[in-house]
PDB file of C-alpha atoms in Angstrom:
ATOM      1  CA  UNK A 677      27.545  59.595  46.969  1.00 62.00           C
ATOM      2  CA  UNK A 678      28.104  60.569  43.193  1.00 81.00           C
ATOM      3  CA  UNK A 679      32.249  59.496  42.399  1.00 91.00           C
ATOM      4  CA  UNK A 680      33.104  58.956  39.028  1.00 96.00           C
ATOM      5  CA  UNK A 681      34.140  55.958  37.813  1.00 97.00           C
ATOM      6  CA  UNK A 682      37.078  55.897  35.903  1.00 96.00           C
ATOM      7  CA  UNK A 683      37.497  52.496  35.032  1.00 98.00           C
ATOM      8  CA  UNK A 684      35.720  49.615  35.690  1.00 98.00           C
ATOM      9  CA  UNK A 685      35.772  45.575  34.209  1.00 97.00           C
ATOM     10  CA  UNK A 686      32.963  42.993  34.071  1.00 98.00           C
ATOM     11  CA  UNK A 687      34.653  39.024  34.018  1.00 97.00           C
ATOM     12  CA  UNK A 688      32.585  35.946  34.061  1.00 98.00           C
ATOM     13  CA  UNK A 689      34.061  32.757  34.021  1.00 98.00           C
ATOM     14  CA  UNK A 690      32.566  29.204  34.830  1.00 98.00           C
ATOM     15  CA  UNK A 691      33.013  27.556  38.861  1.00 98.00           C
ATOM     16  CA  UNK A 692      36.268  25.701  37.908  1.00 97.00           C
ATOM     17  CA  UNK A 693      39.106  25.646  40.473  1.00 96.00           C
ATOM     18  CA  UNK A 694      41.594  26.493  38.415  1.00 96.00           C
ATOM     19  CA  UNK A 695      40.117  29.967  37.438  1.00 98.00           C
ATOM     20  CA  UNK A 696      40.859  31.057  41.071  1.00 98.00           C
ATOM     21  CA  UNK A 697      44.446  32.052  39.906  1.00 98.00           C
ATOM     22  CA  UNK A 698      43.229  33.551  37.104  1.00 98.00           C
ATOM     23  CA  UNK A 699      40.621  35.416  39.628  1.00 98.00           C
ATOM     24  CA  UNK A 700      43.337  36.837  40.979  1.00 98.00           C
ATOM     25  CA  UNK A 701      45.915  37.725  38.681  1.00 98.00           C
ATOM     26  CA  UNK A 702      43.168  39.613  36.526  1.00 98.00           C
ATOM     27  CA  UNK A 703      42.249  42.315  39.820  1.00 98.00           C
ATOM     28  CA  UNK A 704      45.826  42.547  39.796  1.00 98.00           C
ATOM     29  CA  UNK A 705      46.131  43.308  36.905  1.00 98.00           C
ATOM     30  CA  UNK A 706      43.170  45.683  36.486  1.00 98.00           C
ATOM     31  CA  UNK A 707      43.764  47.181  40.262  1.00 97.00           C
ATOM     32  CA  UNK A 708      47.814  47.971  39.249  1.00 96.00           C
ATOM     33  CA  UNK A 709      46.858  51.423  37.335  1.00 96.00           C
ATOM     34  CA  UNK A 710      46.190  53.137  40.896  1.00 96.00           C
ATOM     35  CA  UNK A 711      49.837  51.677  41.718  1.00 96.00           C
ATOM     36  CA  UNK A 712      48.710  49.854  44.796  1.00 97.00           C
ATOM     37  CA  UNK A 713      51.132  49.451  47.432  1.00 96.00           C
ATOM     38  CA  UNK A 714      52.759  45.868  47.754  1.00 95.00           C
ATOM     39  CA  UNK A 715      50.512  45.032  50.917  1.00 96.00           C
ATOM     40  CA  UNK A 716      46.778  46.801  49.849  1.00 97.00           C
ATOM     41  CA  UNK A 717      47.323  44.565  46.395  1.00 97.00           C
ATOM     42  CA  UNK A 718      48.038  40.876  48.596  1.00 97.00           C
ATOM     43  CA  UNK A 719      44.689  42.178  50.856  1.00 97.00           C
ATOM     44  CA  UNK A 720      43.001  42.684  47.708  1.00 98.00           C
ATOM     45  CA  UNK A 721      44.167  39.340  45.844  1.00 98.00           C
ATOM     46  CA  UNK A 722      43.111  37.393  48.826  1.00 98.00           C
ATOM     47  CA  UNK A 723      39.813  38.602  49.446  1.00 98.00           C
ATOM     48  CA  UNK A 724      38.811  37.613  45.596  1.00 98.00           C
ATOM     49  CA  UNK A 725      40.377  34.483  46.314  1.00 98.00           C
ATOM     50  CA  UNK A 726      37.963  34.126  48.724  1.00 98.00           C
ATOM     51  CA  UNK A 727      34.955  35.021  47.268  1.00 98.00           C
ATOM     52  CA  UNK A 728      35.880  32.794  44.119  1.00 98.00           C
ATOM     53  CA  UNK A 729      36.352  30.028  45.646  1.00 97.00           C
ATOM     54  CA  UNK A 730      33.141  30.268  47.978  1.00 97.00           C
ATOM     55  CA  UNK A 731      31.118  30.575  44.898  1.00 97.00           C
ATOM     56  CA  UNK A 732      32.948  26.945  43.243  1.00 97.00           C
ATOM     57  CA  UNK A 733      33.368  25.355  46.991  1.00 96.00           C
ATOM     58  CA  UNK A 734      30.033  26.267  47.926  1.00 95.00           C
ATOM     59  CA  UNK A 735      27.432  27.761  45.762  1.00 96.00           C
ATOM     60  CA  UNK A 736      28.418  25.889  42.640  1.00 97.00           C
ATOM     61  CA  UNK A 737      28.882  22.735  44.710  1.00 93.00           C
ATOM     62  CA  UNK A 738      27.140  19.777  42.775  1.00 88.00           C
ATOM     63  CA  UNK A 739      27.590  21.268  39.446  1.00 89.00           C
ATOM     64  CA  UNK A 740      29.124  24.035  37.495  1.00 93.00           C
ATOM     65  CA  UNK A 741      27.900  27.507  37.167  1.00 98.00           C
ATOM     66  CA  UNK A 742      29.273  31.265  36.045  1.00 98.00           C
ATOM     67  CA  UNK A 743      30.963  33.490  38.428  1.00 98.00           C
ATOM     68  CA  UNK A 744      30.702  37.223  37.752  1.00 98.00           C
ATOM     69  CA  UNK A 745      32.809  39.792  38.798  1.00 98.00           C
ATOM     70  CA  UNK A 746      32.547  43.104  38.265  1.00 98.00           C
ATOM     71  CA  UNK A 747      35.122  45.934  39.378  1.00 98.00           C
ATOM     72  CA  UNK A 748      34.698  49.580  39.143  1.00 98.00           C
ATOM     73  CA  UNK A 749      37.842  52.054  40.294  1.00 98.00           C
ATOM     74  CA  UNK A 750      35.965  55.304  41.652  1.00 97.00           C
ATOM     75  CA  UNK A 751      38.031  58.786  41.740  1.00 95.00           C
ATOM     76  CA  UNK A 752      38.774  58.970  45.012  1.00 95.00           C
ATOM     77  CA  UNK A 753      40.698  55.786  44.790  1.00 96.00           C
ATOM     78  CA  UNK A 754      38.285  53.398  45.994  1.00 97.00           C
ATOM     79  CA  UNK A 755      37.681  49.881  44.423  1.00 98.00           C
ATOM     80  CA  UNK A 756      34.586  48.100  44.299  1.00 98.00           C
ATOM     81  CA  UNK A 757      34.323  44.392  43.975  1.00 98.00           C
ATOM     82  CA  UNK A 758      31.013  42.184  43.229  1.00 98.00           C
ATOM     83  CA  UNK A 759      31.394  39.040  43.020  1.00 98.00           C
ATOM     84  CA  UNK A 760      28.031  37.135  42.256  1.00 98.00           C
ATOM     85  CA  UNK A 761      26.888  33.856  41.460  1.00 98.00           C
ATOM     86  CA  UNK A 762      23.375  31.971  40.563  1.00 98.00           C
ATOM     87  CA  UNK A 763      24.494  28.881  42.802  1.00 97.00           C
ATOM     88  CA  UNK A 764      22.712  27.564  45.604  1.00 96.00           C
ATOM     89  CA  UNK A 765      22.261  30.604  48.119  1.00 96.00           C
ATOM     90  CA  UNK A 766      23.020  31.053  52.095  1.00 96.00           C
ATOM     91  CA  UNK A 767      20.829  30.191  54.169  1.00 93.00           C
ATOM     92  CA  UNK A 768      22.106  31.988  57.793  1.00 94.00           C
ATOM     93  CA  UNK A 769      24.252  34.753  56.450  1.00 93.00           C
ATOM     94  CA  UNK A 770      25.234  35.801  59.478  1.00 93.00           C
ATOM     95  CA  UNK A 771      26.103  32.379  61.001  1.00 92.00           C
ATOM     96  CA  UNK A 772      28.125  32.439  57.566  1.00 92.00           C
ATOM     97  CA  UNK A 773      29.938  35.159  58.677  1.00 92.00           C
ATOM     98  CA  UNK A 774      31.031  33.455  61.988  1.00 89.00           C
ATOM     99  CA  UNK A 775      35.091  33.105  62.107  1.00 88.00           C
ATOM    100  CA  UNK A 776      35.617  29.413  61.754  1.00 86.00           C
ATOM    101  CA  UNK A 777      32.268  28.359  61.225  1.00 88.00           C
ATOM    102  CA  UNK A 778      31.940  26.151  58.419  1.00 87.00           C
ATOM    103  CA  UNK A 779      29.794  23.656  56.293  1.00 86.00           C
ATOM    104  CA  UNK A 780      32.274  21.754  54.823  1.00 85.00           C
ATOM    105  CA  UNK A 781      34.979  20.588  58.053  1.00 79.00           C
ATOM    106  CA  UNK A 782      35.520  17.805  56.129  1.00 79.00           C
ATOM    107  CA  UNK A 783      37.163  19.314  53.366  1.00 80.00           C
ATOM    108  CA  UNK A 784      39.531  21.337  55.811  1.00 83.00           C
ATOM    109  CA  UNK A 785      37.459  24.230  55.456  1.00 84.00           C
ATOM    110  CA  UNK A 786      39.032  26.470  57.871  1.00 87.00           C
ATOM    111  CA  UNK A 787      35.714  28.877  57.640  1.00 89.00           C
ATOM    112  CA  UNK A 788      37.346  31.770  57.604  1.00 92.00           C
ATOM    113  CA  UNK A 789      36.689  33.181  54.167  1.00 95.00           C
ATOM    114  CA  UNK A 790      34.379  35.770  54.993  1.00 96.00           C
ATOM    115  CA  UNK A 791      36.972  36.784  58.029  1.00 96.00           C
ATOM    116  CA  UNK A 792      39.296  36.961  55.559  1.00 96.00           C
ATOM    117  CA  UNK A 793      37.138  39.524  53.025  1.00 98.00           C
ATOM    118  CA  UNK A 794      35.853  41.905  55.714  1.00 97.00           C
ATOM    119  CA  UNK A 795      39.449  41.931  57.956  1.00 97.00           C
ATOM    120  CA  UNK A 796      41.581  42.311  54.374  1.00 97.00           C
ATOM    121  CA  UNK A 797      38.750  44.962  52.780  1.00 98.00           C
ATOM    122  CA  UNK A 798      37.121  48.223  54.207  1.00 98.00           C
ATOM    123  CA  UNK A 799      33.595  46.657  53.953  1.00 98.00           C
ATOM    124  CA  UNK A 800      31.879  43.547  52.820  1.00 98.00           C
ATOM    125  CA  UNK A 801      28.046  43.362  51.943  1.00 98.00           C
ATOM    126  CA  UNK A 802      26.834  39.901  51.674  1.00 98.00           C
ATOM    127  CA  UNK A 803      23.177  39.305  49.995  1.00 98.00           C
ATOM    128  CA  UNK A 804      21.669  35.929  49.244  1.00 98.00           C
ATOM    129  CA  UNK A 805      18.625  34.204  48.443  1.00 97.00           C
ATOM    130  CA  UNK A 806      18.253  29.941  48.692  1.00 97.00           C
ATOM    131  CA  UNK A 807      18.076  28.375  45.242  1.00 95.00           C
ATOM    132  CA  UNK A 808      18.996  32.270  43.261  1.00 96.00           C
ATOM    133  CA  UNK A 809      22.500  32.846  44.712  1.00 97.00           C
ATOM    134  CA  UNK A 810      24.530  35.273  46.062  1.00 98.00           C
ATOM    135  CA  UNK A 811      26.284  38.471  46.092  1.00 98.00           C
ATOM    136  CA  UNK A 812      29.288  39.913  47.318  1.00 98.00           C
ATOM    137  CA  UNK A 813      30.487  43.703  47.016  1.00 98.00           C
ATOM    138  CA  UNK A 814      33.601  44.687  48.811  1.00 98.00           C
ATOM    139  CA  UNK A 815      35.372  47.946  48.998  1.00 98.00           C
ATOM    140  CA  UNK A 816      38.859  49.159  50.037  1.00 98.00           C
ATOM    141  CA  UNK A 817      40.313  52.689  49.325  1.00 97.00           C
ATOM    142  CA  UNK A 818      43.843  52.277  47.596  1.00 97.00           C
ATOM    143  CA  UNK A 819      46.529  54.821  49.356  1.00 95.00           C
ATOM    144  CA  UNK A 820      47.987  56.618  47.042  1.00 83.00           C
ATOM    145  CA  UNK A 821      51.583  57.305  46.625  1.00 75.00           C
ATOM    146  CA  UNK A 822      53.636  60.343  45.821  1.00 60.00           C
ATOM    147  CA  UNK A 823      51.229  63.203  44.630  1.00 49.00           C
TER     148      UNK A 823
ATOM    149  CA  UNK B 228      51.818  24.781  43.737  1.00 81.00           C
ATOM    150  CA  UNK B 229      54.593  22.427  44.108  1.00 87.00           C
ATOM    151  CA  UNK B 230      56.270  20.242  47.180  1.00 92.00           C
ATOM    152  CA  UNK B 231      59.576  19.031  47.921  1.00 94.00           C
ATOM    153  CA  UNK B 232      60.036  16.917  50.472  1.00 95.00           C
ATOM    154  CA  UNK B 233      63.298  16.213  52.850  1.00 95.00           C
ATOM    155  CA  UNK B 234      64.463  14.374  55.818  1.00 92.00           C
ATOM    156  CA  UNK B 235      67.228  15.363  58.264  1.00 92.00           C
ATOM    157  CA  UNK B 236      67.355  13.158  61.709  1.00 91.00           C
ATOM    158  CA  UNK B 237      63.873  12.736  62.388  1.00 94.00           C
ATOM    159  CA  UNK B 238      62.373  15.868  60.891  1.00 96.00           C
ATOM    160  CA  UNK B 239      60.582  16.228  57.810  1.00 97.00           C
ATOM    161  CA  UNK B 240      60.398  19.773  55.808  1.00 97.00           C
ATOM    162  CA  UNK B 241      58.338  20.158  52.993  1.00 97.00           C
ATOM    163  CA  UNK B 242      59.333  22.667  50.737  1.00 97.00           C
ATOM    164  CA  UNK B 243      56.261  24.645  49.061  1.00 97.00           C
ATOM    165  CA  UNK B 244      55.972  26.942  45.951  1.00 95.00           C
ATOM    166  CA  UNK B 245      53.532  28.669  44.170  1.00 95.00           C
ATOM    167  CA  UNK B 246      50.282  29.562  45.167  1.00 96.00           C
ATOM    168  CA  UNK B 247      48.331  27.973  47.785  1.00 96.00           C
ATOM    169  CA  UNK B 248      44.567  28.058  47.286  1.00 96.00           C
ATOM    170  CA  UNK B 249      41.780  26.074  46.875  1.00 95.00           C
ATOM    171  CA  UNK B 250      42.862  24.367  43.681  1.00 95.00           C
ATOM    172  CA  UNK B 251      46.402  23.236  44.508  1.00 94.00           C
ATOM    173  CA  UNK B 252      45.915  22.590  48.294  1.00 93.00           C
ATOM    174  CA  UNK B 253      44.321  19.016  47.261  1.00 85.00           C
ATOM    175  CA  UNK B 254      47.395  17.544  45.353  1.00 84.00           C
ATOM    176  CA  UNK B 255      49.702  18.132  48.155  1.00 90.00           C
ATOM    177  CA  UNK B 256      47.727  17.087  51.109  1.00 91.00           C
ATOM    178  CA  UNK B 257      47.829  13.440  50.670  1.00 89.00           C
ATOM    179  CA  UNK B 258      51.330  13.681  49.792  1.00 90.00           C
ATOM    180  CA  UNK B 259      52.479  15.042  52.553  1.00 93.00           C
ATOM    181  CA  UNK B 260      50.083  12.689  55.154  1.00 91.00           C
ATOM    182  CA  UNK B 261      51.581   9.726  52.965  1.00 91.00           C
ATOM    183  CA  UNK B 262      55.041  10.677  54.148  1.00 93.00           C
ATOM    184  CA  UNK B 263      54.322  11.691  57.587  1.00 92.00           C
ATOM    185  CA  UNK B 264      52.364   8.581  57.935  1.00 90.00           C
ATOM    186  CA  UNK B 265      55.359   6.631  56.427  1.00 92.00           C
ATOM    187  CA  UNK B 266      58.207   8.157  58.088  1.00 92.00           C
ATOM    188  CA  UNK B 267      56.620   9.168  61.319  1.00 93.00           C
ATOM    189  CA  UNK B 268      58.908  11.966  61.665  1.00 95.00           C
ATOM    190  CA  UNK B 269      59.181  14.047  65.614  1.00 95.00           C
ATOM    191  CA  UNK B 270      58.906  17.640  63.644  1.00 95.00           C
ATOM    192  CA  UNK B 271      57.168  18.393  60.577  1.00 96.00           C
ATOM    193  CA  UNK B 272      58.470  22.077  58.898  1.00 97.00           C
ATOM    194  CA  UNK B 273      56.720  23.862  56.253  1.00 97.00           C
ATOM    195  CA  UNK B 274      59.097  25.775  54.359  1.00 97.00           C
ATOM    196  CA  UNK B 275      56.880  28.822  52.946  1.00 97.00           C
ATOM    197  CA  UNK B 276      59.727  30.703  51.357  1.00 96.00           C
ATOM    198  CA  UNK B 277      58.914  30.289  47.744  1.00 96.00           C
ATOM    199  CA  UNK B 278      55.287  30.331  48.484  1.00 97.00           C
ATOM    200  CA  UNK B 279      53.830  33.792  46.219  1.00 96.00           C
ATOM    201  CA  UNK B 280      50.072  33.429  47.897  1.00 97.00           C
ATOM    202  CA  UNK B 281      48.136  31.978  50.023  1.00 97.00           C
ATOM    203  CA  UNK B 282      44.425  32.464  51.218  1.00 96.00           C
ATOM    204  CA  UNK B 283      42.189  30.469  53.623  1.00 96.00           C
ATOM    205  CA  UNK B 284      42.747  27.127  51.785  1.00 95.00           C
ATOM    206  CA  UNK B 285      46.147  26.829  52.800  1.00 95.00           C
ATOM    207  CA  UNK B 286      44.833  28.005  56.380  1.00 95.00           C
ATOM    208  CA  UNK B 287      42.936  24.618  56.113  1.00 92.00           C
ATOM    209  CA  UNK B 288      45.508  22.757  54.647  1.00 93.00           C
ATOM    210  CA  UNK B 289      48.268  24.156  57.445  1.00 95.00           C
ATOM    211  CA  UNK B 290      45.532  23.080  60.034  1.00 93.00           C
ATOM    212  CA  UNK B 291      44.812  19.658  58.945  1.00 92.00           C
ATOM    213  CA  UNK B 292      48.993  18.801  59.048  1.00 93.00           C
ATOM    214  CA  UNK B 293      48.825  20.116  62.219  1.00 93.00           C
ATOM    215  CA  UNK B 294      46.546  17.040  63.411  1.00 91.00           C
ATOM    216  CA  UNK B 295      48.157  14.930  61.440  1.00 91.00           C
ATOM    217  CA  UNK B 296      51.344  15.267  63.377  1.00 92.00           C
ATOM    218  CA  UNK B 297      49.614  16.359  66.407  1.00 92.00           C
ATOM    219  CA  UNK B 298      47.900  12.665  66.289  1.00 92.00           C
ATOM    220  CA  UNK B 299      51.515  11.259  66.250  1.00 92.00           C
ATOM    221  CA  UNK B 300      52.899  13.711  68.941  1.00 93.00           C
ATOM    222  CA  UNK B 301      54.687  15.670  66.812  1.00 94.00           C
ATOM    223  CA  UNK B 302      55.394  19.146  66.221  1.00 94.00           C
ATOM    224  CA  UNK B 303      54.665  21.675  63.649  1.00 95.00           C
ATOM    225  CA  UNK B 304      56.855  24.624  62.685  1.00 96.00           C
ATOM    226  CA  UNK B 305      56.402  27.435  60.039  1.00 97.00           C
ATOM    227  CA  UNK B 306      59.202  28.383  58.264  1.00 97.00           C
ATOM    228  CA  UNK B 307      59.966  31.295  56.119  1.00 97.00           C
ATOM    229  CA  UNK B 308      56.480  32.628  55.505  1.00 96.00           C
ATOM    230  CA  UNK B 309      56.123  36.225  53.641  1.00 95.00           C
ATOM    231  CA  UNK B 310      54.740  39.125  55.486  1.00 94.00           C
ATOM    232  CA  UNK B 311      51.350  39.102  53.525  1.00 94.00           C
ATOM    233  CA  UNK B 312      51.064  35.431  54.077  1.00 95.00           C
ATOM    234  CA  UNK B 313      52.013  35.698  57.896  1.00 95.00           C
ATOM    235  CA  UNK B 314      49.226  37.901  57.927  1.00 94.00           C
ATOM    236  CA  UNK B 315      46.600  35.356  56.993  1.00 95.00           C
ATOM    237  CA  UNK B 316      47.946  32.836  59.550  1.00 96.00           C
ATOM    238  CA  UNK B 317      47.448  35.375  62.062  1.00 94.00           C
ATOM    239  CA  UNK B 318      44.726  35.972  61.652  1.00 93.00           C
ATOM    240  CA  UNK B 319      43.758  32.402  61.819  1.00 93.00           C
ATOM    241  CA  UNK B 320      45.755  31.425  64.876  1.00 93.00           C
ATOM    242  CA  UNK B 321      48.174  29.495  63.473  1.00 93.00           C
ATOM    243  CA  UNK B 322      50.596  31.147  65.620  1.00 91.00           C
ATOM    244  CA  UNK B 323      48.889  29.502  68.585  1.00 90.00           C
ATOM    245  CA  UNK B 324      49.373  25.753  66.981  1.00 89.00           C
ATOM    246  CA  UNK B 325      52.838  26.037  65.149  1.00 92.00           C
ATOM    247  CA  UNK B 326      56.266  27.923  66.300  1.00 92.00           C
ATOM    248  CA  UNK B 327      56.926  30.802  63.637  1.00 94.00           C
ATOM    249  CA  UNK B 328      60.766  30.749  62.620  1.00 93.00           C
ATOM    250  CA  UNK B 329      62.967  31.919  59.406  1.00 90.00           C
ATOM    251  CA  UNK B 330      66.312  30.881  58.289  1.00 83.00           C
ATOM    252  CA  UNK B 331      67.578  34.218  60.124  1.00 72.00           C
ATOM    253  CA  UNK B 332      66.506  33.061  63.398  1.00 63.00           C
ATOM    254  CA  UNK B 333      68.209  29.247  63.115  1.00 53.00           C
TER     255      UNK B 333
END
């Protein structure tokens, strides 16, 4: 598959909470040149929200570490997402992946972040390795309106 | 994320703006248990109307009020929530624990 990219933004920011917002609002902001609709744009928003906050809640948790994100906009109107960190790694990815299933119940953790990404996006690719970190690419084609 | 709180009879609504995630779901937790655990009130309404976003946080936080009035035989009702966040309790089965209603319905 050889799309142009016509756009694309790398971010990195440290594990704080309060960059989750800010997480956000800068896809948003990046993603609003395709002229998302209303409802692709709140999918979007919320599946960075929960990546972000899976890298501070759980990869960064004992200390603070960078978050990268890096967004490309392809020509056919599809968005890529990575969002990687250097934190502590998964160890059962696909037990991860479980809806509801969660290390942290605790913390009301409802443990369904990745539910979340891979329900909200067209596809989610999770890769980790213990003690390196982990990585996150999503994708979601953006209709397009009016031609 | 802010939260007003308000008694009528013996039902509390908490009015929420902002966002709900991660960051902000901590300040209001307590608040909110505080008060229920004060007042014991017989319903316990989240007003979502001013809410802009929500992700899986406020999923957690929506749960954990749940039991918190559940332990006191209470109930829980969602009020007002936007269409995109509606979606997210959906799809966490909030729907199962807590009656859905808007101002429309009432």
């Amino acid at each position: 598959m050889n799309l142009k990219i016509l756009n694309e933004l790398k971010l990195s920011f440290p594990s704080k909470s309060i960059n989750e917002g800010f997480a956000r609002s800068a896809t948003a902001s990046f993603i609003a040149q395709l002229d998302p609709p209303v409802d692709e744009l709140s999918d979007i928003k919320t599946a960075v929200s929960e990546a972000v906050t899976n890298c501070i809640v759980h990869a960064y948790r004992n200390s603070y570490g960078i978050i990268y994100m890096h967004i490309k906009i392809f020509e056919n109107n599809e968005i890529y997402i990575k969002i990687q960190d250097k934190g502590t790694g998964i160890e059962d990815i696909k037990k991860a992946r479980e809806p509801l299933f969660t290390t942290l119940p605790s913390e009301e953790r409802s443990g369904i972040g990745f539910s979340v990404m891979e329900s909200f996006m067209d596809k989610l690719n999770v890769k980790s390795t213990i003690g390196k970190g982990t990585i996150i690419i999503m994708r979601k084609k953006i209709t397009s309106r009016g031609e | 994320m802010s939260a007003e709180i308000s008694f009528s009879d013996n039902i509390m609504t908490v009015f929420l703006s902002g966002d709900i995630d991660h960051h902000s779901v901590r300040y209001i937790r307590d608040e909110i248990d505080n008060t229920v655990n004060e007042k014991n009130p017989e319903k316990l309404i989240l007003d979502f109307s001013k809410v802009d976003f929500m992700d899986s946080s406020g999923i957690g936080l929506v749960i954990g009020r749940f039991k918190c009035i559940n332990e006191i035989n209470g109930s829980l009702k969602i009020k007002n929530p936007p269409v995109h966040i509606k979606k997210v309790m959906k799809l966490a089965g909030i729907d199962k624990l807590a009656q859905f209603t808007s101002d429309n319905m009432e």
